[in-house]
Short mmCIF file of N, CA, C and O and ligand atoms in Angstrom, two decimals:
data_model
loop_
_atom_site.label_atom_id
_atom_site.label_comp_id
_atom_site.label_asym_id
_atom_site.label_seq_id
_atom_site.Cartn_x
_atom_site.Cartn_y
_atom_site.Cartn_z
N UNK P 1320 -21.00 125.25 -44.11
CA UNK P 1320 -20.16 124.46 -43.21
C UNK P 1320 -20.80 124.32 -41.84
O UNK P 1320 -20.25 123.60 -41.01
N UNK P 1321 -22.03 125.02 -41.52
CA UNK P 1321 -22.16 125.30 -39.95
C UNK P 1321 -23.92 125.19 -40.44
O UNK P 1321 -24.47 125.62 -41.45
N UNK P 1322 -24.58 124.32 -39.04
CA UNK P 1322 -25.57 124.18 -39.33
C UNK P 1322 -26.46 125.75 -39.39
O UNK P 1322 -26.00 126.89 -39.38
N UNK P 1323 -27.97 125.26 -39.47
CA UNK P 1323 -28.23 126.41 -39.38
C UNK P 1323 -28.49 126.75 -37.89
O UNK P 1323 -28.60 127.95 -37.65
N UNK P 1324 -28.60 125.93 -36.88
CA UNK P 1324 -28.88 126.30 -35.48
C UNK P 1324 -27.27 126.84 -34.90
O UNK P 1324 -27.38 127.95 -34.38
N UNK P 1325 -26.05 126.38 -34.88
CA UNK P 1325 -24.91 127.01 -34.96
C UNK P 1325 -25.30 128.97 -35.54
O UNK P 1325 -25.34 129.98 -34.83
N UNK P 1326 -25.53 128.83 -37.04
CA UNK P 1326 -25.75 129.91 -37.39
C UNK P 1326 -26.33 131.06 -36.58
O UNK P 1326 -26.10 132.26 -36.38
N UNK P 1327 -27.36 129.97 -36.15
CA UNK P 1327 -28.38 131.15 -35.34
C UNK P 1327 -28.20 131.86 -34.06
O UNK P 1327 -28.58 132.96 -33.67
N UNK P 1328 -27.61 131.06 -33.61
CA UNK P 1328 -27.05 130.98 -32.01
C UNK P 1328 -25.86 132.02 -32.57
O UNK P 1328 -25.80 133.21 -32.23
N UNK P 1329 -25.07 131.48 -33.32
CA UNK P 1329 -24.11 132.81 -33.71
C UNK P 1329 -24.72 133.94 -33.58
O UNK P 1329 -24.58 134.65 -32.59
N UNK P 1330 -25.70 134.30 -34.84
CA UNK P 1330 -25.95 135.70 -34.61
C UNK P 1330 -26.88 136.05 -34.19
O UNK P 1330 -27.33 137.14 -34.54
N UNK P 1331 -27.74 135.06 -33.02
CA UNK P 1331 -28.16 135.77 -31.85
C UNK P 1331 -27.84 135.36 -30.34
O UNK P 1331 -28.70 135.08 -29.51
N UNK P 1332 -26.47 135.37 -30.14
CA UNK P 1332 -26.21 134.66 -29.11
C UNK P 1332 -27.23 135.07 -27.17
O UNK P 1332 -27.68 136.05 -26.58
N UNK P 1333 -27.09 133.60 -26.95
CA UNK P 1333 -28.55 133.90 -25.58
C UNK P 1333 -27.11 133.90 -24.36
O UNK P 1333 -26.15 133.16 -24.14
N UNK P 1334 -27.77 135.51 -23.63
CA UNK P 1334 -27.15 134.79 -22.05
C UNK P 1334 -25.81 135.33 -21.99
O UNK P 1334 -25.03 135.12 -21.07
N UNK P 1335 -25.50 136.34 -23.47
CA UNK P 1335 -24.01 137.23 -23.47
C UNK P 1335 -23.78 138.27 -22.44
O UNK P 1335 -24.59 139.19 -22.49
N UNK P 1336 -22.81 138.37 -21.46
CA UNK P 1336 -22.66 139.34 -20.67
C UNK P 1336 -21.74 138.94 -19.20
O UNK P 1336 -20.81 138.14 -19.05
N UNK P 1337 -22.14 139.47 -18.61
CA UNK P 1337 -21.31 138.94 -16.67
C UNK P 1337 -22.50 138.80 -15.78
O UNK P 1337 -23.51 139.33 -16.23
N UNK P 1338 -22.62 138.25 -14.73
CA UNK P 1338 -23.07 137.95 -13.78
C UNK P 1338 -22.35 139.23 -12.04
O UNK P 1338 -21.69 138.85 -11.06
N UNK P 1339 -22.75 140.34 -12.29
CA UNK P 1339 -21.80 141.00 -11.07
C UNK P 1339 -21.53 139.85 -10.00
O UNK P 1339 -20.40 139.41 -9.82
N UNK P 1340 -22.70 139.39 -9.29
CA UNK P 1340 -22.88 139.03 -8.24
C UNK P 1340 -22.66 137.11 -8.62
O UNK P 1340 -23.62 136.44 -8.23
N UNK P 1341 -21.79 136.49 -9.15
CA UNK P 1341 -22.08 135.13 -9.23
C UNK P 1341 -21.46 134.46 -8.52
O UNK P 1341 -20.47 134.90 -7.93
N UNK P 1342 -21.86 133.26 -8.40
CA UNK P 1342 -21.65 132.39 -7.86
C UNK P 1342 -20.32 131.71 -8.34
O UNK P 1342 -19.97 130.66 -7.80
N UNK P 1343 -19.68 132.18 -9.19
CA UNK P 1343 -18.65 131.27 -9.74
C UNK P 1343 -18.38 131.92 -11.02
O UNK P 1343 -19.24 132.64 -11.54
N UNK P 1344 -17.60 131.78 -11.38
CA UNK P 1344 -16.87 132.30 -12.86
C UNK P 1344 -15.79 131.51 -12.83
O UNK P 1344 -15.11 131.14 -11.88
N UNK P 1345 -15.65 131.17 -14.61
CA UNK P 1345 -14.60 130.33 -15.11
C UNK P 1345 -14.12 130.83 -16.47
O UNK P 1345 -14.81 131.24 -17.41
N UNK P 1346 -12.61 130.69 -16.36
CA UNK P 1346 -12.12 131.33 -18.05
C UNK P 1346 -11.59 130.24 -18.53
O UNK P 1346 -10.69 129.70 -17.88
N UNK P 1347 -11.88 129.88 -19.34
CA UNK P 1347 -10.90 129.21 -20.52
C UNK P 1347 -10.18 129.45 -21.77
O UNK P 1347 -10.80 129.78 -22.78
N UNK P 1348 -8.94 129.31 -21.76
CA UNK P 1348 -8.19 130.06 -23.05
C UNK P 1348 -7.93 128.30 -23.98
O UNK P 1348 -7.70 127.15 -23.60
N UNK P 1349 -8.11 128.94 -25.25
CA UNK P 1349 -8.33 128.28 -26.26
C UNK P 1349 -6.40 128.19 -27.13
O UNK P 1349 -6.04 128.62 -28.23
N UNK P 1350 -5.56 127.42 -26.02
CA UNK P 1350 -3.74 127.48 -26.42
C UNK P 1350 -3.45 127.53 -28.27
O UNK P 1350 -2.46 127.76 -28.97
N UNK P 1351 -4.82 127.17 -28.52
CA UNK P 1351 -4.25 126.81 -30.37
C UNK P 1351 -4.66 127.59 -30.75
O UNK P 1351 -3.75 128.10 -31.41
N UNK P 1352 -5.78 128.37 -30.88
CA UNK P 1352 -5.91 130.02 -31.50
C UNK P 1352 -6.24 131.10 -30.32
O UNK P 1352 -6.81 132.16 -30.57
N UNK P 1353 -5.84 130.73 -29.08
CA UNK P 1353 -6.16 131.81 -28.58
C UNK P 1353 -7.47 132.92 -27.78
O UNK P 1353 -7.46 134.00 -27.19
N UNK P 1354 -8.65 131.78 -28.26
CA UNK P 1354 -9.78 132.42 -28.10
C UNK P 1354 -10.27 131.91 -26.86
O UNK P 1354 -10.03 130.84 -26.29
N UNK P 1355 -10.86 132.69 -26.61
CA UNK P 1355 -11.51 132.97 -24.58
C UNK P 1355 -12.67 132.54 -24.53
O UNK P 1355 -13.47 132.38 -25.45
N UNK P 1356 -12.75 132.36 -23.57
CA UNK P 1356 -14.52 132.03 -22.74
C UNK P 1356 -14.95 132.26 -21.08
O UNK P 1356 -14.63 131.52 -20.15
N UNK P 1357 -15.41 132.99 -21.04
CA UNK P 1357 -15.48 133.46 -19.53
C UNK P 1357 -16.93 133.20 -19.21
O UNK P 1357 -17.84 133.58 -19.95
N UNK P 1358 -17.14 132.50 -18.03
CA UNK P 1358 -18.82 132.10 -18.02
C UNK P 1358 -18.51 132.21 -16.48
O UNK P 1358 -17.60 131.85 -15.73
N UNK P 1359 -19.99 133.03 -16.31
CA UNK P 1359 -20.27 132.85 -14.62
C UNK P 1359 -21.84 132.22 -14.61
O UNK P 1359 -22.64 132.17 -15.55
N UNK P 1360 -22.00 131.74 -13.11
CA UNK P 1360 -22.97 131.07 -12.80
C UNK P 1360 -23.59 131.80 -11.28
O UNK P 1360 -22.93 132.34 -10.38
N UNK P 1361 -25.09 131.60 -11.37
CA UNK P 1361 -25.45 131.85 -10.05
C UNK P 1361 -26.11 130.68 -9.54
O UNK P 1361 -26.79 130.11 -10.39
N UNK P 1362 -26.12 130.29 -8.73
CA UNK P 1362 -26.38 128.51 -8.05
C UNK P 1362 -27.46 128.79 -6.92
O UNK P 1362 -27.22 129.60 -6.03
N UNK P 1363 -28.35 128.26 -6.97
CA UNK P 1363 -29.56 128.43 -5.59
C UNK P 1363 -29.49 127.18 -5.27
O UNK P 1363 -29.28 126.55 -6.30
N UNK P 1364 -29.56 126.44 -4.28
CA UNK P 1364 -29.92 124.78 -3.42
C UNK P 1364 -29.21 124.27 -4.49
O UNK P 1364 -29.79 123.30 -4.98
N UNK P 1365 -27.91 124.61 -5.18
CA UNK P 1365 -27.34 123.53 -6.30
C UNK P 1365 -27.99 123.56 -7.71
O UNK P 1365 -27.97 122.56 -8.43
N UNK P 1366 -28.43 124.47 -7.99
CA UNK P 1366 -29.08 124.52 -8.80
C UNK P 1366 -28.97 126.03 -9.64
O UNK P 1366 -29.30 127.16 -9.27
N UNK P 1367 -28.37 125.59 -10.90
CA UNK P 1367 -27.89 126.68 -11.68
C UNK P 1367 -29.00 127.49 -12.17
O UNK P 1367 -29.58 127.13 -13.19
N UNK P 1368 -29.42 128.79 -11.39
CA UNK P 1368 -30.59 129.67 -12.08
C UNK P 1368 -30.07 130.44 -13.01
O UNK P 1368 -30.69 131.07 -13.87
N UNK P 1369 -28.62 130.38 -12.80
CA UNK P 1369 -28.25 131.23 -14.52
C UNK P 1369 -27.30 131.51 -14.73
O UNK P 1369 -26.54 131.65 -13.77
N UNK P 1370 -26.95 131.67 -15.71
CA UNK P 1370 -25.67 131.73 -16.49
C UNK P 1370 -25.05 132.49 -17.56
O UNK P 1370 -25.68 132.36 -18.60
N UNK P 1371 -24.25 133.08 -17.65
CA UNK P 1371 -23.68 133.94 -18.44
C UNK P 1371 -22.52 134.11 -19.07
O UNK P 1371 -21.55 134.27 -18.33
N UNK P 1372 -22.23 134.13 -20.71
CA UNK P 1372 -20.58 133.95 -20.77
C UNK P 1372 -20.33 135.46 -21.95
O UNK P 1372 -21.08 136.25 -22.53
N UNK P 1373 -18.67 135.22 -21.84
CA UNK P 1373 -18.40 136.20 -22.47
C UNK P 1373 -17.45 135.51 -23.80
O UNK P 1373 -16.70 134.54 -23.65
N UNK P 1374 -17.59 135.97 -24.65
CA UNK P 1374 -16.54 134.50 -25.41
C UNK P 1374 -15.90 135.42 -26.61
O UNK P 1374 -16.60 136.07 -27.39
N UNK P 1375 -14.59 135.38 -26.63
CA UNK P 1375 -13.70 136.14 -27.75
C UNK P 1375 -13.08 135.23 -28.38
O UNK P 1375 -11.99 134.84 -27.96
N UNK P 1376 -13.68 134.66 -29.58
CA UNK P 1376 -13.77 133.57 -30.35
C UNK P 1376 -14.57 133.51 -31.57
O UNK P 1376 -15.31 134.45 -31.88
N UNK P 1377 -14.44 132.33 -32.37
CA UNK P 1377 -15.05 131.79 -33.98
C UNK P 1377 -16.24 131.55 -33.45
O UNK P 1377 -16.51 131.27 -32.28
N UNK P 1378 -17.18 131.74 -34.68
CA UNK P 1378 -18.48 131.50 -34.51
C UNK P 1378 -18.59 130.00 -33.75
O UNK P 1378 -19.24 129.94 -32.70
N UNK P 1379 -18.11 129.08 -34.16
CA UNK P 1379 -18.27 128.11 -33.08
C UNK P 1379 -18.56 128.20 -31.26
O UNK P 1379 -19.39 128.00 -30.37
N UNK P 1380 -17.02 128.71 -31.55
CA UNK P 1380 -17.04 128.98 -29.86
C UNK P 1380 -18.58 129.93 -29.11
O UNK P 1380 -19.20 129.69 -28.08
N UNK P 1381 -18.72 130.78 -29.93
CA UNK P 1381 -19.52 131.67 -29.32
C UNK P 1381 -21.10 130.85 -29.68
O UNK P 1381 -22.13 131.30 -29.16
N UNK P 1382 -21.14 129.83 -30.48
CA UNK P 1382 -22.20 129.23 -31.25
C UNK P 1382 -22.66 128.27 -29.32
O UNK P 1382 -23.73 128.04 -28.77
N UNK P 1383 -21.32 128.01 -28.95
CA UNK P 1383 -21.51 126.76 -28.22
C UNK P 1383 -21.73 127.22 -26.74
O UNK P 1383 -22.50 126.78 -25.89
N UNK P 1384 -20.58 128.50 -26.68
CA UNK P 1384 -20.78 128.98 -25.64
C UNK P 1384 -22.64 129.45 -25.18
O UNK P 1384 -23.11 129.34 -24.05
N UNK P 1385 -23.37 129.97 -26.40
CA UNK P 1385 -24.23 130.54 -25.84
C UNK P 1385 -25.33 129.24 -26.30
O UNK P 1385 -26.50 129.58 -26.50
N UNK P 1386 -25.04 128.16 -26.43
CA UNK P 1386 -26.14 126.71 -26.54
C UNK P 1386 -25.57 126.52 -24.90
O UNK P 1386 -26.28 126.78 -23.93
N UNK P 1387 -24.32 126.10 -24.82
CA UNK P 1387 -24.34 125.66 -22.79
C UNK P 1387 -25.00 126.30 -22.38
O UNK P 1387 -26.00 125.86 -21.81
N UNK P 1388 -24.70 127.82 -22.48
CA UNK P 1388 -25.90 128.55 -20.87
C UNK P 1388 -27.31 128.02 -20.84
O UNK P 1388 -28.00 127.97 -19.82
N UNK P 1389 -27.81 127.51 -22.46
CA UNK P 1389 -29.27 127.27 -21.90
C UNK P 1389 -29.53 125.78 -21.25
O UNK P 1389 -30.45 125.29 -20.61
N UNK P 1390 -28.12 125.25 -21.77
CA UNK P 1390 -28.27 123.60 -21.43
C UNK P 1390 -28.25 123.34 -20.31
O UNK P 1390 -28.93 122.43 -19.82
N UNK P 1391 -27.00 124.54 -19.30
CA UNK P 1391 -26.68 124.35 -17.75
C UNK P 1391 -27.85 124.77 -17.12
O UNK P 1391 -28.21 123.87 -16.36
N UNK P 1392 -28.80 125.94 -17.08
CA UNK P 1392 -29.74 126.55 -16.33
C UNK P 1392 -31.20 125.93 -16.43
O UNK P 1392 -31.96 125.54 -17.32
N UNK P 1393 -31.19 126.04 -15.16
CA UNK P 1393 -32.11 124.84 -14.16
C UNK P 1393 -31.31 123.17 -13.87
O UNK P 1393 -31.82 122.21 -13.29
N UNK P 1394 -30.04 123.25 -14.43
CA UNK P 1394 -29.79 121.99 -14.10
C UNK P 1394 -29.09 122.04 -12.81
O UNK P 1394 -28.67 123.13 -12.43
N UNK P 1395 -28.88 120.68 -11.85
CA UNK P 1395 -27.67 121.00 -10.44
C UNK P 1395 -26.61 121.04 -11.01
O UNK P 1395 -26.53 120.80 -12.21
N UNK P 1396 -25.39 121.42 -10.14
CA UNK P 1396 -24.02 121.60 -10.77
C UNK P 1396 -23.42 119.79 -10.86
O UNK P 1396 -22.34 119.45 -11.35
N UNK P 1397 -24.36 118.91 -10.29
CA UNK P 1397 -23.82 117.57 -10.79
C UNK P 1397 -23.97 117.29 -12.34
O UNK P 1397 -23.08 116.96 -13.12
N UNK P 1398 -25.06 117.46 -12.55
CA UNK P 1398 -25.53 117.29 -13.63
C UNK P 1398 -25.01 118.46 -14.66
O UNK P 1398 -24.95 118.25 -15.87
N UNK P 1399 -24.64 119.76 -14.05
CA UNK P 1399 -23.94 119.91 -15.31
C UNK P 1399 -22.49 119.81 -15.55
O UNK P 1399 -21.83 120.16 -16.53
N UNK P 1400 -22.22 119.35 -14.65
CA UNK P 1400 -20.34 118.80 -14.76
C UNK P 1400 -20.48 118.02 -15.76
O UNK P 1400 -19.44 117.86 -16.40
N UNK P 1401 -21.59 117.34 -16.23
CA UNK P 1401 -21.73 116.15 -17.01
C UNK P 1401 -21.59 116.61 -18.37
O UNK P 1401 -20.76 116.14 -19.15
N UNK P 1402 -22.54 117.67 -18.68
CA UNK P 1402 -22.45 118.36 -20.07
C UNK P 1402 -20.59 118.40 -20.78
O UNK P 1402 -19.71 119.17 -20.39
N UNK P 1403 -20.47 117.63 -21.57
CA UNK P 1403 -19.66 117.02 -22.50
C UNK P 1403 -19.51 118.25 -23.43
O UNK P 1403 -20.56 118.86 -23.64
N UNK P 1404 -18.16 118.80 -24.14
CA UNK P 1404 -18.56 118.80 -25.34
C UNK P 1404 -18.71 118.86 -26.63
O UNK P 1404 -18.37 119.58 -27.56
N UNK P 1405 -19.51 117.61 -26.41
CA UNK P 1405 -19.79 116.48 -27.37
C UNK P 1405 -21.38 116.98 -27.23
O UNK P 1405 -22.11 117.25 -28.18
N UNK P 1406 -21.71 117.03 -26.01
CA UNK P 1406 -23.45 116.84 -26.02
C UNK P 1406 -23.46 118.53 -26.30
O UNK P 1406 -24.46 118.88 -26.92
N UNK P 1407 -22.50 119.66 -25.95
CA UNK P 1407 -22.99 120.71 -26.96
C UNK P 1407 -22.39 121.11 -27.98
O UNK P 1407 -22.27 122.33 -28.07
N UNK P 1408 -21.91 120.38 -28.90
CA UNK P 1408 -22.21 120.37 -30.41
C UNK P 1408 -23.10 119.38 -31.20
O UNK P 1408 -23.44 119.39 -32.39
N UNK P 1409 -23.47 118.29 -29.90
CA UNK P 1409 -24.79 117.74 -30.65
C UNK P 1409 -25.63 118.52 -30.54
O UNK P 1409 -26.15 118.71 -31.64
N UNK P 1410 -26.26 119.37 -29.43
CA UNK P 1410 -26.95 120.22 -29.26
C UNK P 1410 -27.60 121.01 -30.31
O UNK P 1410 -28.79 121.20 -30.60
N UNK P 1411 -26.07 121.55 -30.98
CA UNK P 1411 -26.22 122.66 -32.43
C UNK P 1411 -26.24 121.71 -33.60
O UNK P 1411 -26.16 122.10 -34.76
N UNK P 1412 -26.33 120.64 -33.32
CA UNK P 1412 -26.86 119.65 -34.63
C UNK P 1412 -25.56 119.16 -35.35
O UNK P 1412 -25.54 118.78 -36.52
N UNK P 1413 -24.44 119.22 -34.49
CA UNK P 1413 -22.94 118.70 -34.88
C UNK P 1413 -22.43 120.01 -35.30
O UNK P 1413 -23.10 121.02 -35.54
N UNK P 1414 -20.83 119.82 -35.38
CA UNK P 1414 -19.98 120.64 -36.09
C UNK P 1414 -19.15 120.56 -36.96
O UNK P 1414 -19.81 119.87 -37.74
N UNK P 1415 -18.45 120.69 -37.35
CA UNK P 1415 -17.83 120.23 -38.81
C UNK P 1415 -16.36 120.08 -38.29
O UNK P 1415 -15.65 121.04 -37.97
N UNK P 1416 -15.87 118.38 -38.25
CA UNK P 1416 -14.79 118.16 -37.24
C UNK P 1416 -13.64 118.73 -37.13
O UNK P 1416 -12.65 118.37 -36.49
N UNK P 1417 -13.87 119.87 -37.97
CA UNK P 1417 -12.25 120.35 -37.76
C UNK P 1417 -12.68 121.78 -36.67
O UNK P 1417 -11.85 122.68 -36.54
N UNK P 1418 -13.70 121.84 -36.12
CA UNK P 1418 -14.64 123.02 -35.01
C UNK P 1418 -14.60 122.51 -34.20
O UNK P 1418 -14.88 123.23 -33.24
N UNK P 1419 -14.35 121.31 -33.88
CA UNK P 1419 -14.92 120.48 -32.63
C UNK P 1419 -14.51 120.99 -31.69
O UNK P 1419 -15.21 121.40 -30.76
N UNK P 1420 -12.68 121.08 -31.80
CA UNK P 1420 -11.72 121.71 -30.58
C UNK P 1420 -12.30 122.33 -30.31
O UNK P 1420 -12.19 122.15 -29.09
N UNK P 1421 -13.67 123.85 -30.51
CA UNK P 1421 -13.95 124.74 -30.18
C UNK P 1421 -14.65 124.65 -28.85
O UNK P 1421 -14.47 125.31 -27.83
N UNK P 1422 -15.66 123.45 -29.18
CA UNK P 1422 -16.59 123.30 -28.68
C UNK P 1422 -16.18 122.69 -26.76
O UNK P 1422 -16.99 122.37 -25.89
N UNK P 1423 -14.70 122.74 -26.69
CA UNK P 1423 -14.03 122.45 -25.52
C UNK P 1423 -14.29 123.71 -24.70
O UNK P 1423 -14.72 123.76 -23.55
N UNK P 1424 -13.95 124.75 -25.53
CA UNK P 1424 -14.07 126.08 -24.52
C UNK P 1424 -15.19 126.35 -23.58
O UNK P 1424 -14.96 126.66 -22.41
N UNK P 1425 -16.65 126.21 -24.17
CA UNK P 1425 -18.19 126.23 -23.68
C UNK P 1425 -17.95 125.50 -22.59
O UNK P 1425 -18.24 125.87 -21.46
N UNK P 1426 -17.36 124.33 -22.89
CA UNK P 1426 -18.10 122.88 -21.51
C UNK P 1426 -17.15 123.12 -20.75
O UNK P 1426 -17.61 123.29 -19.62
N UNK P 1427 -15.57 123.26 -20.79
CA UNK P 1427 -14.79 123.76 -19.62
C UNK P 1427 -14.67 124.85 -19.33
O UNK P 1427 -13.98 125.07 -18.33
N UNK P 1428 -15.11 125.70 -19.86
CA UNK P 1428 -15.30 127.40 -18.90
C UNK P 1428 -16.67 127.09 -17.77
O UNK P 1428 -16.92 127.80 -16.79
N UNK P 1429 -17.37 126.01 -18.14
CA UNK P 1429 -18.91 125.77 -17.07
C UNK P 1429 -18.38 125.09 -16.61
O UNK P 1429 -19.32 124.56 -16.00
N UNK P 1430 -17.28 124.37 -16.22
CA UNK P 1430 -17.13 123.20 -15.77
C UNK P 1430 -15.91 123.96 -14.61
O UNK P 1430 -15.84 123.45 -13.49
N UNK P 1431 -15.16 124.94 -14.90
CA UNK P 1431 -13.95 125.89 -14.47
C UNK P 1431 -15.37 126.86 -13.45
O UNK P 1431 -15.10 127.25 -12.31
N UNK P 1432 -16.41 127.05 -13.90
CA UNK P 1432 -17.43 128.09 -13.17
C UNK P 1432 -17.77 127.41 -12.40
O UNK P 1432 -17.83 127.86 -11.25
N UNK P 1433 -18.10 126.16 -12.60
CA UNK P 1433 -18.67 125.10 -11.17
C UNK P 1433 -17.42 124.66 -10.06
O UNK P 1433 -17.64 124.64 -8.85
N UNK P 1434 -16.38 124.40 -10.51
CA UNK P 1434 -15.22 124.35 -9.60
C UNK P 1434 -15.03 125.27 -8.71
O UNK P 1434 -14.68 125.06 -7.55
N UNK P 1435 -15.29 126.50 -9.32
CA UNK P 1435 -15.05 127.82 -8.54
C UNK P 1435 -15.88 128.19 -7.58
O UNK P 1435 -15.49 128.60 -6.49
N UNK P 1436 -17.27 128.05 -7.95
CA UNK P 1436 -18.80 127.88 -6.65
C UNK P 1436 -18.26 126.66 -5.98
O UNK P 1436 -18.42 126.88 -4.78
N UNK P 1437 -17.75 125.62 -6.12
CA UNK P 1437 -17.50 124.69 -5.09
C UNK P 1437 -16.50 125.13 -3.94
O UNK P 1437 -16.68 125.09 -2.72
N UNK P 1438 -15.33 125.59 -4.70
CA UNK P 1438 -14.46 126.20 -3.86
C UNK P 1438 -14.89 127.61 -2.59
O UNK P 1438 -14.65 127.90 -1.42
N UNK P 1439 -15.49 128.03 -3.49
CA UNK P 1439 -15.98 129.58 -2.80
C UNK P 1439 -16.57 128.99 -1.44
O UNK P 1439 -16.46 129.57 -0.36
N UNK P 1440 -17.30 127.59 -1.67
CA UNK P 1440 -18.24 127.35 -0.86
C UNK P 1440 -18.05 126.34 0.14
O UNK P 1440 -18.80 125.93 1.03
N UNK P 1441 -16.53 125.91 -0.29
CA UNK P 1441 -15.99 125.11 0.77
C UNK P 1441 -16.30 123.74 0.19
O UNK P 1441 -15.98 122.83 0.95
N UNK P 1442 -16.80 123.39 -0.85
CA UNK P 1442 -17.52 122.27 -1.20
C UNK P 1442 -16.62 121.52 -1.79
O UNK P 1442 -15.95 122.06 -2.67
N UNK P 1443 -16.34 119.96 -1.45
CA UNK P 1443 -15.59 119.53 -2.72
C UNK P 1443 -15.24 119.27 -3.96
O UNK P 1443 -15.93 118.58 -4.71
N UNK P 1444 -14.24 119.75 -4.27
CA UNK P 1444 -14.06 120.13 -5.73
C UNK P 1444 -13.78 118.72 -6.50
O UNK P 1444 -12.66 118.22 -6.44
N UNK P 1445 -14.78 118.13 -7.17
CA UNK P 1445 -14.08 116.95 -8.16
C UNK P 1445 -13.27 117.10 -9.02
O UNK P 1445 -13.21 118.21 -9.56
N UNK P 1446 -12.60 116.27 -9.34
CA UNK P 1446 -11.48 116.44 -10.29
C UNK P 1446 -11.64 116.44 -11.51
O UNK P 1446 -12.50 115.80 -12.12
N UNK P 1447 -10.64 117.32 -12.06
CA UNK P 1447 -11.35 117.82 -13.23
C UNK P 1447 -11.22 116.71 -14.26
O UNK P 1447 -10.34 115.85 -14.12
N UNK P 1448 -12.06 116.68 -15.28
CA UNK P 1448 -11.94 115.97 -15.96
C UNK P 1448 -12.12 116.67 -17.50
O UNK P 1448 -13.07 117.28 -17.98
N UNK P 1449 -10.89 116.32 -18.02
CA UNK P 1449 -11.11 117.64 -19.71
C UNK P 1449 -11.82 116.89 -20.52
O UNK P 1449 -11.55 115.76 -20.93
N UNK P 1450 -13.07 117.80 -20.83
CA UNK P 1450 -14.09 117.07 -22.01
C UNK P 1450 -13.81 116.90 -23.10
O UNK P 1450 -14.55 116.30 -23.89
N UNK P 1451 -12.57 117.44 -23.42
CA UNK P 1451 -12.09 116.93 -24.63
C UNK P 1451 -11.50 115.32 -24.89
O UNK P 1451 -11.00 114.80 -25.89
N UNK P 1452 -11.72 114.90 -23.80
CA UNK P 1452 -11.28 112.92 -24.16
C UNK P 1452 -11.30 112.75 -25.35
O UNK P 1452 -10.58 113.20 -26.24
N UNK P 1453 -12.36 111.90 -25.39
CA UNK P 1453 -12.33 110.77 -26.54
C UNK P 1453 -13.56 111.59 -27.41
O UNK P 1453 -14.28 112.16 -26.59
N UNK P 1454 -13.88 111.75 -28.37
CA UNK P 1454 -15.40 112.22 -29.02
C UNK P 1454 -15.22 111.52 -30.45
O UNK P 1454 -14.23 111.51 -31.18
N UNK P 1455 -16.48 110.95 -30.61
CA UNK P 1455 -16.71 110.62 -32.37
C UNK P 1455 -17.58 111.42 -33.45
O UNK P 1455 -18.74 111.76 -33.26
N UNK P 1456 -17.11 111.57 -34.17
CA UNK P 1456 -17.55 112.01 -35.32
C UNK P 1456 -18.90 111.94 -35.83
O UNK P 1456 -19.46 112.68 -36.65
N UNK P 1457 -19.22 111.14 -35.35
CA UNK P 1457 -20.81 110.15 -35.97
C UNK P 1457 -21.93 111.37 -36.05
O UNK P 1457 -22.83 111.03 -36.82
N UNK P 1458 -22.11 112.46 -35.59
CA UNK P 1458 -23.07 113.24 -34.94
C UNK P 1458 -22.50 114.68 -35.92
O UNK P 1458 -22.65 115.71 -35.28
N UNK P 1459 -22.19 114.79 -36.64
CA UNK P 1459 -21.45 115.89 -37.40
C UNK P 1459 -22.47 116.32 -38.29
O UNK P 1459 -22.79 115.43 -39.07
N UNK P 1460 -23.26 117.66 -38.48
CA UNK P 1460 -23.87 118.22 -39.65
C UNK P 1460 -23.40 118.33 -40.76
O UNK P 1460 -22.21 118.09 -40.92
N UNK P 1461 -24.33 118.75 -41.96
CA UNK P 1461 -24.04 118.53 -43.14
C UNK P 1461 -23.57 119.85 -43.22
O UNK P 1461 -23.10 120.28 -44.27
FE1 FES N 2144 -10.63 129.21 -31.54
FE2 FES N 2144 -12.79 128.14 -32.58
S1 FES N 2144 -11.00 128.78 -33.63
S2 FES N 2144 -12.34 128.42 -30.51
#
């Protein structure tokens, strides 16, 4: 049901842990089963040098959570407000659409971590926007 890069990322997830000192931390609770995602960030000139999550969740979640950290780091926090996700379960080579919901937790716990460095920092906070909109199917593994 789960590709094999999902798989892998499962059972070796990159980037598991806390950040003492970060720049931002974001939780997201998962209202339909319940499962967590806690990701912090450390930000230099806008620029995410790293990232870390904690995720109490289905292999998905934790599949996706630990594909964002590598997707966000080195990117600015503009550019990773952008990360969809959509672009991380394309990432893991699609998910099997009834996982997809999962894949909400990863991109808004980074997206809840960048709000929070904005705030800390006095910076304006854009409005949030839930990546769960609209997403198609088209991109789904075998
Ligand atoms: Fe809860 Fe996947 S079943 S995030």
């Amino acid at each position: 049901m789960y590709t094999d890069i999902v798989m892998e990322h499962f059972q070796n997830p990159r980037n598991v842990g806390e950040i003492p000192d970060a720049d931002g931390v974001g939780q997201i609770g998962n209202p339909a089963c319940g499962d967590i995602t806690k990701v912090f960030i450390k930000v230099e000139d806008g620029v995410i040098t790293d990232a870390k999550f904690k995720t109490f969740g289905c292999a998905a979640a934790i599949a996706t959570s630990s594909i964002m950290t590598e997707m966000a780091k080195g990117k600015t926090v503009e550019e990773a407000l952008r990360i969809t996700h959509r672009h991380v379960a394309e990432a893991l080579g699609g998910l099997p659409p009834k996982k997809m919901h999962c894949s909400n937790l990863a991109a808004d716990a980074l997206h809840a971590a960048i709000r929070d460095y904005q705030r800390r920092r006095g910076l304006p906070v854009p409005e949030e926007r839930p990546s769960s909109g609209h997403h198609h199917e088209d991109h789904h593994g075998e």
